[in-house]
Amino acid sequence: HVQLVESGGGSVQAGGSLRLSCTVVGSASEDTSGHCMGWFRQVPGKAREAVASSYPGAGPERDTFIADSVKGRFTISLDSAKTTVFLQMRSLKPEDTAMYYCAADRSRYYCSGDFPYWGQGTQVTVS
């Protein structure tokens, strides 16, 4: 059973930085490495927004998605074990305030857009 454990949210002033992390955790016999991972955010009353996604081995231009609203400020990366995804957020703006969720795609080593596994969410507040 795959679970996603998030951390790193919090409150920051505009212009500040935060780094979110999310680790895919499974049973001892389960290979959880290699999934395409994504970050999404949602503000109450608004639709969920895809922020970034990538997979191990993806190039920065090809197969790595960064939303226009955060391009140049947010960076997505994965660790060498291929089980943890990071979202480095810089130059944060009040409009970045949202609940941020990480998700794991069903596919490994490419992104299909099917994200059946979700983290619990971590709040980011920019004032």
mmCIF file of C-alpha atoms in Angstrom:
data_model
loop_
_atom_site.group_PDB
_atom_site.id
_atom_site.type_symbol
_atom_site.label_atom_id
_atom_site.label_comp_id
_atom_site.label_asym_id
_atom_site.label_seq_id
_atom_site.Cartn_x
_atom_site.Cartn_y
_atom_site.Cartn_z
ATOM 1 C CA HIS A 1 0.000 0.000 0.000
ATOM 2 C CA VAL A 2 1.631 3.232 -1.173
ATOM 3 C CA GLN A 3 1.542 6.274 1.081
ATOM 4 C CA LEU A 4 2.918 9.749 0.583
ATOM 5 C CA VAL A 5 4.337 11.675 3.520
ATOM 6 C CA GLU A 6 4.675 15.423 3.103
ATOM 7 C CA SER A 7 6.533 18.029 5.097
ATOM 8 C CA GLY A 8 7.852 21.545 4.847
ATOM 9 C CA GLY A 9 4.861 23.848 4.764
ATOM 10 C CA GLY A 10 4.491 26.894 6.951
ATOM 11 C CA SER A 11 4.092 30.630 7.032
ATOM 12 C CA VAL A 12 6.473 33.019 5.334
ATOM 13 C CA GLN A 13 6.578 36.641 4.317
ATOM 14 C CA ALA A 14 6.277 37.633 0.698
ATOM 15 C CA GLY A 15 9.592 37.228 -1.062
ATOM 16 C CA GLY A 16 10.612 34.369 1.182
ATOM 17 C CA SER A 17 11.315 30.738 0.408
ATOM 18 C CA LEU A 18 10.073 27.338 1.492
ATOM 19 C CA ARG A 19 10.918 23.807 0.470
ATOM 20 C CA LEU A 20 8.330 21.085 0.481
ATOM 21 C CA SER A 21 9.243 17.425 0.462
ATOM 22 C CA CYS A 22 7.232 14.283 -0.123
ATOM 23 C CA THR A 23 8.368 10.691 0.252
ATOM 24 C CA VAL A 24 6.711 7.652 -1.244
ATOM 25 C CA VAL A 25 6.448 4.943 1.406
ATOM 26 C CA GLY A 26 5.348 1.373 0.860
ATOM 27 C CA SER A 27 5.623 -2.036 2.402
ATOM 28 C CA ALA A 28 9.040 -3.644 2.821
ATOM 29 C CA SER A 29 8.537 -5.763 -0.279
ATOM 30 C CA GLU A 30 7.226 -2.922 -2.405
ATOM 31 C CA ASP A 31 9.378 -0.989 -4.853
ATOM 32 C CA THR A 32 8.257 2.607 -4.531
ATOM 33 C CA SER A 33 10.998 4.175 -6.633
ATOM 34 C CA GLY A 34 10.709 5.812 -10.011
ATOM 35 C CA HIS A 35 7.178 7.191 -9.889
ATOM 36 C CA CYS A 36 6.362 10.400 -11.676
ATOM 37 C CA MET A 37 5.631 12.853 -8.867
ATOM 38 C CA GLY A 38 3.578 15.982 -8.903
ATOM 39 C CA TRP A 39 2.685 18.936 -6.744
ATOM 40 C CA PHE A 40 -0.772 20.434 -6.725
ATOM 41 C CA ARG A 41 -2.316 23.235 -4.717
ATOM 42 C CA GLN A 42 -5.817 24.235 -3.777
ATOM 43 C CA VAL A 43 -7.442 27.239 -2.219
ATOM 44 C CA PRO A 44 -10.878 26.768 -0.621
ATOM 45 C CA GLY A 45 -13.584 27.395 -3.175
ATOM 46 C CA LYS A 46 -11.245 27.113 -6.125
ATOM 47 C CA ALA A 47 -10.242 24.274 -8.409
ATOM 48 C CA ARG A 48 -7.109 22.335 -7.719
ATOM 49 C CA GLU A 49 -4.137 23.612 -9.698
ATOM 50 C CA ALA A 50 -1.257 21.535 -10.990
ATOM 51 C CA VAL A 51 1.974 23.218 -9.956
ATOM 52 C CA ALA A 52 4.776 20.928 -11.105
ATOM 53 C CA SER A 53 5.532 17.348 -12.033
ATOM 54 C CA SER A 54 8.536 15.325 -13.041
ATOM 55 C CA TYR A 55 10.043 11.860 -12.916
ATOM 56 C CA PRO A 56 13.532 10.461 -12.320
ATOM 57 C CA GLY A 57 15.656 11.138 -15.368
ATOM 58 C CA ALA A 58 13.348 13.745 -16.859
ATOM 59 C CA GLY A 59 15.017 16.678 -18.493
ATOM 60 C CA PRO A 60 14.437 20.209 -17.247
ATOM 61 C CA GLU A 61 12.775 21.261 -20.465
ATOM 62 C CA ARG A 62 11.185 18.037 -21.594
ATOM 63 C CA ASP A 63 8.843 16.019 -19.423
ATOM 64 C CA THR A 64 9.132 18.362 -16.466
ATOM 65 C CA PHE A 65 6.044 20.481 -16.021
ATOM 66 C CA ILE A 66 6.067 23.820 -14.221
ATOM 67 C CA ALA A 67 2.917 25.922 -14.163
ATOM 68 C CA ASP A 68 3.229 29.345 -15.747
ATOM 69 C CA SER A 69 2.092 30.931 -12.491
ATOM 70 C CA VAL A 70 5.210 29.681 -10.710
ATOM 71 C CA LYS A 71 7.711 29.358 -13.532
ATOM 72 C CA GLY A 72 11.043 30.920 -12.636
ATOM 73 C CA ARG A 73 10.219 30.798 -8.914
ATOM 74 C CA PHE A 74 9.489 27.126 -8.151
ATOM 75 C CA THR A 75 11.700 24.149 -8.913
ATOM 76 C CA ILE A 76 10.805 20.465 -8.704
ATOM 77 C CA SER A 77 13.462 17.840 -8.085
ATOM 78 C CA LEU A 78 13.733 14.203 -7.019
ATOM 79 C CA ASP A 79 16.302 12.525 -4.798
ATOM 80 C CA SER A 80 18.762 9.891 -5.951
ATOM 81 C CA ALA A 81 16.705 7.123 -4.342
ATOM 82 C CA LYS A 82 13.854 8.211 -6.598
ATOM 83 C CA THR A 83 11.364 8.115 -3.759
ATOM 84 C CA THR A 84 11.312 11.722 -2.574
ATOM 85 C CA VAL A 85 10.213 14.789 -4.481
ATOM 86 C CA PHE A 86 10.996 18.344 -3.493
ATOM 87 C CA LEU A 87 9.347 21.607 -4.391
ATOM 88 C CA GLN A 88 11.669 24.547 -3.845
ATOM 89 C CA MET A 89 9.623 27.720 -3.710
ATOM 90 C CA ARG A 90 11.306 31.117 -3.957
ATOM 91 C CA SER A 91 10.055 34.671 -4.243
ATOM 92 C CA LEU A 92 6.802 33.597 -2.706
ATOM 93 C CA LYS A 93 3.739 35.757 -3.232
ATOM 94 C CA PRO A 94 0.520 36.009 -1.234
ATOM 95 C CA GLU A 95 -1.280 34.352 -4.138
ATOM 96 C CA ASP A 96 0.833 31.245 -3.560
ATOM 97 C CA THR A 97 -1.062 30.706 -0.319
ATOM 98 C CA ALA A 98 -2.786 27.325 -0.567
ATOM 99 C CA MET A 99 -2.849 23.761 0.641
ATOM 100 C CA TYR A 100 -0.146 21.944 -1.274
ATOM 101 C CA TYR A 101 -0.516 18.265 -2.085
ATOM 102 C CA CYS A 102 1.994 15.888 -3.559
ATOM 103 C CA ALA A 103 0.871 13.000 -5.693
ATOM 104 C CA ALA A 104 2.436 9.950 -7.267
ATOM 105 C CA ASP A 105 1.582 8.946 -10.793
ATOM 106 C CA ARG A 106 0.712 5.352 -11.467
ATOM 107 C CA SER A 107 3.541 5.279 -14.012
ATOM 108 C CA ARG A 108 7.257 5.132 -13.442
ATOM 109 C CA TYR A 109 9.873 7.011 -15.447
ATOM 110 C CA TYR A 110 7.266 9.004 -17.334
ATOM 111 C CA CYS A 111 4.169 10.954 -16.377
ATOM 112 C CA SER A 112 0.836 9.573 -17.547
ATOM 113 C CA GLY A 113 -1.262 12.123 -15.683
ATOM 114 C CA ASP A 114 -2.962 9.435 -13.600
ATOM 115 C CA PHE A 115 -2.222 10.274 -9.960
ATOM 116 C CA PRO A 116 -3.911 7.711 -7.708
ATOM 117 C CA TYR A 117 -1.697 8.319 -4.670
ATOM 118 C CA TRP A 118 -1.944 11.539 -2.672
ATOM 119 C CA GLY A 119 -0.301 13.064 0.361
ATOM 120 C CA GLN A 120 -2.177 14.584 3.250
ATOM 121 C CA GLY A 121 -1.437 18.148 2.222
ATOM 122 C CA THR A 122 0.675 20.839 3.795
ATOM 123 C CA GLN A 123 -0.393 24.443 4.233
ATOM 124 C CA VAL A 124 1.663 27.264 2.780
ATOM 125 C CA THR A 125 0.736 30.772 3.872
ATOM 126 C CA VAL A 126 2.415 33.840 2.409
ATOM 127 C CA SER A 127 1.690 37.221 3.938
#
